[in-house]
Tab-separated table of C-alpha atoms and ligand atoms in Angstrom:
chain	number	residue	atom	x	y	z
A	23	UNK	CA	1.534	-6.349	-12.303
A	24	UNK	CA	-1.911	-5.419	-11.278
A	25	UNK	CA	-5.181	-5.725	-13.592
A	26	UNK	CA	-8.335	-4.745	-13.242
A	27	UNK	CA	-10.912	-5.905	-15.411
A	28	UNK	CA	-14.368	-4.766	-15.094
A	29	UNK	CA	-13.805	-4.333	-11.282
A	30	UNK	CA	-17.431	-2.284	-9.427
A	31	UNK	CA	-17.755	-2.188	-6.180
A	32	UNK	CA	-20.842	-1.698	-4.452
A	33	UNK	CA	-21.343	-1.734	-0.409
A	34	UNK	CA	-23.900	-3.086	1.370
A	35	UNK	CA	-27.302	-0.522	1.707
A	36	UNK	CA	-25.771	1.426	-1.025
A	37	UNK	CA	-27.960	1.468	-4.179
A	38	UNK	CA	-25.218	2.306	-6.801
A	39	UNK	CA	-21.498	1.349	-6.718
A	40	UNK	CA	-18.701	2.722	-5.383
A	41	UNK	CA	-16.580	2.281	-7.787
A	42	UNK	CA	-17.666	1.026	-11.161
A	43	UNK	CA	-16.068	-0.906	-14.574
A	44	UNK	CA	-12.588	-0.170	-13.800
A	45	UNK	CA	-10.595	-1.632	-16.469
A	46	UNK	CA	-6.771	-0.218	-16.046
A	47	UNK	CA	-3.128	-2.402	-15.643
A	48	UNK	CA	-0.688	-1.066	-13.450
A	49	UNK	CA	2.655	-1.595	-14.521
A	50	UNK	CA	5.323	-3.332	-12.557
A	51	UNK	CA	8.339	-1.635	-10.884
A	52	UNK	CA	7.096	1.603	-10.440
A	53	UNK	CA	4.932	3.751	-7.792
A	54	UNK	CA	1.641	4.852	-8.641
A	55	UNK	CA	-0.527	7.870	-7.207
A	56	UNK	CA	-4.054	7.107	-7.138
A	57	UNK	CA	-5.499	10.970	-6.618
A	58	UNK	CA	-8.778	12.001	-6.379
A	59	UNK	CA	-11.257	14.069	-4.472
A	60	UNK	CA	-12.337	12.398	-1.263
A	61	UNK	CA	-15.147	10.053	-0.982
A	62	UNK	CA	-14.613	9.130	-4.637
A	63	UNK	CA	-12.952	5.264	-3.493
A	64	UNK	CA	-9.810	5.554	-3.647
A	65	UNK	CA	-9.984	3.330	0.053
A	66	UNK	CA	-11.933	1.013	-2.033
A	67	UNK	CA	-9.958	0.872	-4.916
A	68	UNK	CA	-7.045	-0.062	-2.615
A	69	UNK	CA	-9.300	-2.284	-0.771
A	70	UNK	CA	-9.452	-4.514	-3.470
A	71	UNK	CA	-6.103	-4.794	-4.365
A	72	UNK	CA	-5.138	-5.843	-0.830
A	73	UNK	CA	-8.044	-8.324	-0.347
A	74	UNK	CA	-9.500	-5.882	2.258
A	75	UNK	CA	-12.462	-5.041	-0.328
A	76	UNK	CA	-15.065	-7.258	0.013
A	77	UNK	CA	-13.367	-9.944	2.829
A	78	UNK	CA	-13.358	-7.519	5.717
A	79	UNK	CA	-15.323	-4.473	4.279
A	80	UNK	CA	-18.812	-6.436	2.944
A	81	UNK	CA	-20.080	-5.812	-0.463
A	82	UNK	CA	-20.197	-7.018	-3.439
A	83	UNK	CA	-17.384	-7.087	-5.573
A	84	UNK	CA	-17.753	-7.738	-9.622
A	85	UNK	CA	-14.986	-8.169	-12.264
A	86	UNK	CA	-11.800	-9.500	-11.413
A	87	UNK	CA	-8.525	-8.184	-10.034
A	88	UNK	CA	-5.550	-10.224	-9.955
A	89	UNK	CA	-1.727	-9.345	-8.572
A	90	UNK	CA	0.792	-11.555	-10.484
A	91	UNK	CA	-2.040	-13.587	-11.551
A	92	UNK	CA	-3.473	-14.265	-8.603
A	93	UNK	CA	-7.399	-13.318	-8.065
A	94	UNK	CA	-7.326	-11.231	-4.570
A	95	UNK	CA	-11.230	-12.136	-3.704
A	96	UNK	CA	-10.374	-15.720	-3.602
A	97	UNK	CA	-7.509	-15.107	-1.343
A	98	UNK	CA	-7.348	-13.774	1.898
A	99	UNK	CA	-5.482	-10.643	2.935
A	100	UNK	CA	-3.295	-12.497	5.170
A	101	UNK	CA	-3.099	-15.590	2.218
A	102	UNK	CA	-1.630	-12.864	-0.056
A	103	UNK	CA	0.782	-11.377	2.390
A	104	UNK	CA	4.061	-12.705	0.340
A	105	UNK	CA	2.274	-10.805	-2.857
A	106	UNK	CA	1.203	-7.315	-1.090
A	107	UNK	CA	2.021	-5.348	1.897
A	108	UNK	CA	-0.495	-3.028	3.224
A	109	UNK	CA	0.035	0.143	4.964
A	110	UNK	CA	-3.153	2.467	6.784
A	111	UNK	CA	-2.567	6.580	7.556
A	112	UNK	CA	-2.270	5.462	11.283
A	113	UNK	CA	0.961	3.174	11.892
A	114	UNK	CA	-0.483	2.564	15.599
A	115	UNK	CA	-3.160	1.119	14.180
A	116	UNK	CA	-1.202	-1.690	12.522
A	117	UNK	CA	1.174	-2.825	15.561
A	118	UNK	CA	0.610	-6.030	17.180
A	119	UNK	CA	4.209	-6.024	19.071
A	120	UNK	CA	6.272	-3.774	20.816
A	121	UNK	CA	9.489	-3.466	20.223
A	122	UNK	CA	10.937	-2.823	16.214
A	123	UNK	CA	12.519	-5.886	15.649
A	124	UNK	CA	9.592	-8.065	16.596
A	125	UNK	CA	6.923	-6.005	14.908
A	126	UNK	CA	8.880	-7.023	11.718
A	127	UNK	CA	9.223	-10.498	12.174
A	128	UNK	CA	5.757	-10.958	13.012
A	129	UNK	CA	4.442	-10.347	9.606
A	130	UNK	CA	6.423	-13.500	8.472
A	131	UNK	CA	4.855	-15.778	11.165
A	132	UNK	CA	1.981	-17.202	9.096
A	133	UNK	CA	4.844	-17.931	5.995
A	134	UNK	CA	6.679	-21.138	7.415
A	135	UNK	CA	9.981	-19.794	6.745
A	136	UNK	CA	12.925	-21.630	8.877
A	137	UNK	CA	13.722	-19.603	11.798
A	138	UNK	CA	17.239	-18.265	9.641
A	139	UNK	CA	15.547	-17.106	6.795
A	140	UNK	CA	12.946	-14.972	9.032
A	141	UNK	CA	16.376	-13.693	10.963
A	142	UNK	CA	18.236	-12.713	7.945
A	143	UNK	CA	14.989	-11.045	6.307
A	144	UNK	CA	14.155	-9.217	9.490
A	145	UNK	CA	18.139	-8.065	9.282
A	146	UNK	CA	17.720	-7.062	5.988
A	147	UNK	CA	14.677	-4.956	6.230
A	148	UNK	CA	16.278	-3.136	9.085
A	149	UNK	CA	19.296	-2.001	6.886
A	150	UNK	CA	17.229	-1.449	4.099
A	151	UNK	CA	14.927	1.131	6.263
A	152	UNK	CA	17.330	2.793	7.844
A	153	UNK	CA	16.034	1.025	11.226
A	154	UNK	CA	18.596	-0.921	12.766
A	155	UNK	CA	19.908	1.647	15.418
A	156	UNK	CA	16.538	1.297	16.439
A	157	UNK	CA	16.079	-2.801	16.694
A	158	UNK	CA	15.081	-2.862	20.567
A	159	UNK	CA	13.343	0.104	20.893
A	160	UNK	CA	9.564	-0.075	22.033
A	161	UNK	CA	7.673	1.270	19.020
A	162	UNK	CA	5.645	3.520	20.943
A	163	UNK	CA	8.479	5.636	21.742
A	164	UNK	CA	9.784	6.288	17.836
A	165	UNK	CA	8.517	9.516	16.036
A	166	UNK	CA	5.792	9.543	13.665
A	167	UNK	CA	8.056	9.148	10.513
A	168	UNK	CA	10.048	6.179	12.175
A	169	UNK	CA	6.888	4.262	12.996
A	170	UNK	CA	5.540	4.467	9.665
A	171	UNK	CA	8.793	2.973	8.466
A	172	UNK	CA	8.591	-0.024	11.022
A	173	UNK	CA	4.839	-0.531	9.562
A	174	UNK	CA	6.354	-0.487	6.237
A	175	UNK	CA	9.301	-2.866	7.373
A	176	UNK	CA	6.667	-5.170	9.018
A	177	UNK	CA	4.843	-5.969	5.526
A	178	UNK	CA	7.646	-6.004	3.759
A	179	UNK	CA	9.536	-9.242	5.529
A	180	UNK	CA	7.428	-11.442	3.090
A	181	UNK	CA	8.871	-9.590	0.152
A	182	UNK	CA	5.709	-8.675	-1.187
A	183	UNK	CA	5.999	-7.843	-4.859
A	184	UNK	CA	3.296	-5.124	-4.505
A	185	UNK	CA	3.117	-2.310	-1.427
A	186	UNK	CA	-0.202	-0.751	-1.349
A	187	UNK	CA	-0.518	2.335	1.377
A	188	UNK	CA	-3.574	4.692	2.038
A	189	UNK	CA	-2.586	8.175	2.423
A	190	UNK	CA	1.013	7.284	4.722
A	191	UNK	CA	1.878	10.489	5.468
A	192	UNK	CA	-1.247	12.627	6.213
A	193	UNK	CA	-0.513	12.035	9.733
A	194	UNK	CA	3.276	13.277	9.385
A	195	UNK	CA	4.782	16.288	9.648
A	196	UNK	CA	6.501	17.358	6.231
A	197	UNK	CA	10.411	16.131	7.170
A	198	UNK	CA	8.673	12.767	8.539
A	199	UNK	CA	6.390	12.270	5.169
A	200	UNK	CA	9.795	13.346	3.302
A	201	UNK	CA	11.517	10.588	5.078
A	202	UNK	CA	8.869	8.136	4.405
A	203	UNK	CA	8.461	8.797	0.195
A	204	UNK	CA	12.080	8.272	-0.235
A	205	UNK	CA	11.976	4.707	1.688
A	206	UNK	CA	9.228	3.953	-0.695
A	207	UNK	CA	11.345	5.168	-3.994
A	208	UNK	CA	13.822	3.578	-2.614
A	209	UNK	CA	12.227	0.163	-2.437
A	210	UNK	CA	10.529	0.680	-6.741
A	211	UNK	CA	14.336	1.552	-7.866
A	212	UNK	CA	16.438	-0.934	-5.721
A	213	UNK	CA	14.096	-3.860	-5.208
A	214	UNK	CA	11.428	-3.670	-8.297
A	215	UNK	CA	8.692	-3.219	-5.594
A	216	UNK	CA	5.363	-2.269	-7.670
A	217	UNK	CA	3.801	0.276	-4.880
A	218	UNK	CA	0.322	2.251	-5.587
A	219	UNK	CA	-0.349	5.036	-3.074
A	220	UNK	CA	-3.611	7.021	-2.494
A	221	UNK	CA	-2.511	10.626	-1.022
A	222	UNK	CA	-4.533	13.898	-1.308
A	223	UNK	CA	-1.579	16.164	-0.403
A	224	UNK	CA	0.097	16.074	-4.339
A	225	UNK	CA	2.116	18.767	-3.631
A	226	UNK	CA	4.054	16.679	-1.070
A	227	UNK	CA	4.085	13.852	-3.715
A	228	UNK	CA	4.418	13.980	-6.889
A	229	UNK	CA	8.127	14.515	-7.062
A	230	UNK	CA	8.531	10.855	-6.502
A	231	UNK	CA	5.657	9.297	-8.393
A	232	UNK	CA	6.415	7.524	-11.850
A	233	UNK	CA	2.420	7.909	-12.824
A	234	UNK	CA	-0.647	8.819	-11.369
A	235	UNK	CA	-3.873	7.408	-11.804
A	236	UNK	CA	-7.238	10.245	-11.163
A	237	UNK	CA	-10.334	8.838	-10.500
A	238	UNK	CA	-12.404	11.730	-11.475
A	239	UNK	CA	-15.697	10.504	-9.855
A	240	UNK	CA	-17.270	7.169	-9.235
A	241	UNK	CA	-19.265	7.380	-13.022
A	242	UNK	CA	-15.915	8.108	-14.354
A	243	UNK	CA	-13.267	5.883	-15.933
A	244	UNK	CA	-10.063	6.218	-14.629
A	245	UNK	CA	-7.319	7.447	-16.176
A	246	UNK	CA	-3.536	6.596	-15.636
A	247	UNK	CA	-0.884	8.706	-17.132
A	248	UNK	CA	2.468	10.191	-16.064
A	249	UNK	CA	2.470	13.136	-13.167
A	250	UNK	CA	2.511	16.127	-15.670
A	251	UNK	CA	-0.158	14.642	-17.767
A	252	UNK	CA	-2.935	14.443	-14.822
A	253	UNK	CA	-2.058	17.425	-13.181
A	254	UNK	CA	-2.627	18.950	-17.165
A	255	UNK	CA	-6.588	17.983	-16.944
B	2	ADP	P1	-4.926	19.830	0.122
B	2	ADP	O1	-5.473	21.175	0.441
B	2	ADP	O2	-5.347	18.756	1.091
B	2	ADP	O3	-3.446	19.824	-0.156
B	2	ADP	P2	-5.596	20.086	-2.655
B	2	ADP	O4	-6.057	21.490	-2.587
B	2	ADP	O5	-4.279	19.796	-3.315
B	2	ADP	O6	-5.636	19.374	-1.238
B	2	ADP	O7	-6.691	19.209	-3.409
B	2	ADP	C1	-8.050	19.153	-2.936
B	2	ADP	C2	-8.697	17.927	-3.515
B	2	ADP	O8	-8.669	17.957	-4.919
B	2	ADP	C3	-7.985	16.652	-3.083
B	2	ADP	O9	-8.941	15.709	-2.703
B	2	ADP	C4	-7.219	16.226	-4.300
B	2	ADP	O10	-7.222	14.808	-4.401
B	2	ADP	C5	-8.008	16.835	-5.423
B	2	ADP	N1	-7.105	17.273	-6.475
B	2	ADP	C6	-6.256	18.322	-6.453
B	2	ADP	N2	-5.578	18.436	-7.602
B	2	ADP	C7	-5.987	17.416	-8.381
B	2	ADP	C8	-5.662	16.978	-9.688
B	2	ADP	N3	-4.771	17.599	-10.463
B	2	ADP	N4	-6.283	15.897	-10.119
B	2	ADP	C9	-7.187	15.272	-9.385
B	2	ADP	N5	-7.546	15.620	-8.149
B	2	ADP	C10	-6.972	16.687	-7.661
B	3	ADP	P1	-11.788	7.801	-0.654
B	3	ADP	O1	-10.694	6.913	-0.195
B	3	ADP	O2	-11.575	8.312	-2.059
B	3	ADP	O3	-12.089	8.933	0.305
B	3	ADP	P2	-13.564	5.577	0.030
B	3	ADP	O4	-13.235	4.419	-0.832
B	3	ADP	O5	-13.054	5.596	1.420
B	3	ADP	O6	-13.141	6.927	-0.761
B	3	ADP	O7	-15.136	5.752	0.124
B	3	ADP	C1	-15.968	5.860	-1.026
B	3	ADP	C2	-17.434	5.702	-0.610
B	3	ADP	O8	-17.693	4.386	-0.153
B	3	ADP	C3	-17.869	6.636	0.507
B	3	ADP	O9	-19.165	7.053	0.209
B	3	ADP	C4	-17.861	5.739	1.740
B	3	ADP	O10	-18.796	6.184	2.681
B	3	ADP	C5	-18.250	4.410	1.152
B	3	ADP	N1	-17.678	3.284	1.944
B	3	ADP	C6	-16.375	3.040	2.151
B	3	ADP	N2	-16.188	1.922	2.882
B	3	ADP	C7	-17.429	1.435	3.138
B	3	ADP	C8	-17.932	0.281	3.843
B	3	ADP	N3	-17.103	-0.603	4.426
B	3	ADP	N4	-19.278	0.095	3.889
B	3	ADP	C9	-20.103	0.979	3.295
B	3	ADP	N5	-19.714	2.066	2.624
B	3	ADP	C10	-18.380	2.310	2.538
């Protein structure tokens, strides 16, 4: 589902890249931990998957990597917003509404959909999240766990085959971040959603990953394997 070939990153007024010859598919369906001490660009690994990496960061980004096929440095993030959702450590961060039901029709606005399609999607990702008690509540009055769930909700309207998300519970408490992970394996087993997920805290995690993917150190290749085999290096 996703492939990178050759993919180095290297920011502006740095002198060697961030991350460098990154050659690795990830396969569809299933959710990914990308682990790894910080600093080591796991951000910017994401980054480039979303389309954040090099449109909004800068940089210089060589090789290719494509999502279904498509090339995400000659798309925009918002252009690929029916291909992947993205989801930051701070769910404020990422609201442009205020109450739950708008915040997840928004992220359909730029699609053209007819106004009964973005209705029966925005319907549909409330059941699916567990959110619809919640519909007409202002977000900033949900917990920490709920919100992170309406940010997930909100990029998943354009049925995105691919969810990427930085580190989504390091700002939750452990019942919120439990609530969180199984919305995510939720989404791989029922809907086929491909999701890669950078977290630090593996202890909290790796019950529900299918693989993981280490990226040792930026001189280092990459390696994906299942959950047992990583944490065996
Ligand atoms: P925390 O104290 O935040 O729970 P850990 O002690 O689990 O973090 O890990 C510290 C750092 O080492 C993290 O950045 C994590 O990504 C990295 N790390 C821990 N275990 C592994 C592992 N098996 N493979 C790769 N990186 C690891
Ligand atoms: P991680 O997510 O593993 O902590 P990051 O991808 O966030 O790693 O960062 C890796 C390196 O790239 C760090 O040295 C960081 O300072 C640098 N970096 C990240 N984003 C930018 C940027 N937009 N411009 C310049 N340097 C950056």
């Amino acid at each position: 589902m996703i492939h990178f070939e050759e993919v180095s990153v290297t920011y502006e007024g740095h002198t060697t890249p961030t991350i460098q010859h990154v050659q690795l598919t990830i396969p569809e369906g299933e959710l990914v931990l990308l682990i790894g001490p910080s600093g080591v660009g796991k951000s910017t690994l994401l980054g480039t998957v979303s389309g954040l990496v090099p449109h909004f960061t800068g940089g210089t980004l060589r090789g290719r990597v494509t999502v279904d096929g498509r090339d995400t440095r000659t798309h925009k993030p918002r252009e690929l917003a029916d291909l992947v959702g993205t989801v930051g450590q701070d769910p404020l961060a990422h609201f442009v509404t205020d109450t739950v039901e708008d915040e997840l029709a928004y992220g359909m606005e730029s699609l053209g959909l007819a106004p009964h399609v973005m209705r029966r999607r925005v319907e549909e990702t409330l059941d699916l999240l567990g959110l619809a008690d919640l519909r007409d509540r202002p977000i900033a009055t949900l917990s920490g766990g709920q919100q992170q769930r309406v940010a997930i909700g909100s990029v998943l309207t354009p049925h995105p085959k691919v969810l990427v998300l930085d580190e989504p519970t390091s700002a939750l408490d452990p019942a919120a971040a439990e609530e969180v992970l199984s919305v995510l394996q939720r989404l791989v087993h029922d809907l086929g959603t491909t999701v890669l997920m950078a977290e630090h805290r593996l202890e909290r995690v790796i019950q529900y990953a299918d693989r993981a993917l280490l990226l040792p150190s930026p001189s280092a290749a990459p390696i994906l394997g299942t959950p047992t085999e990583i944490m065996a290096i």
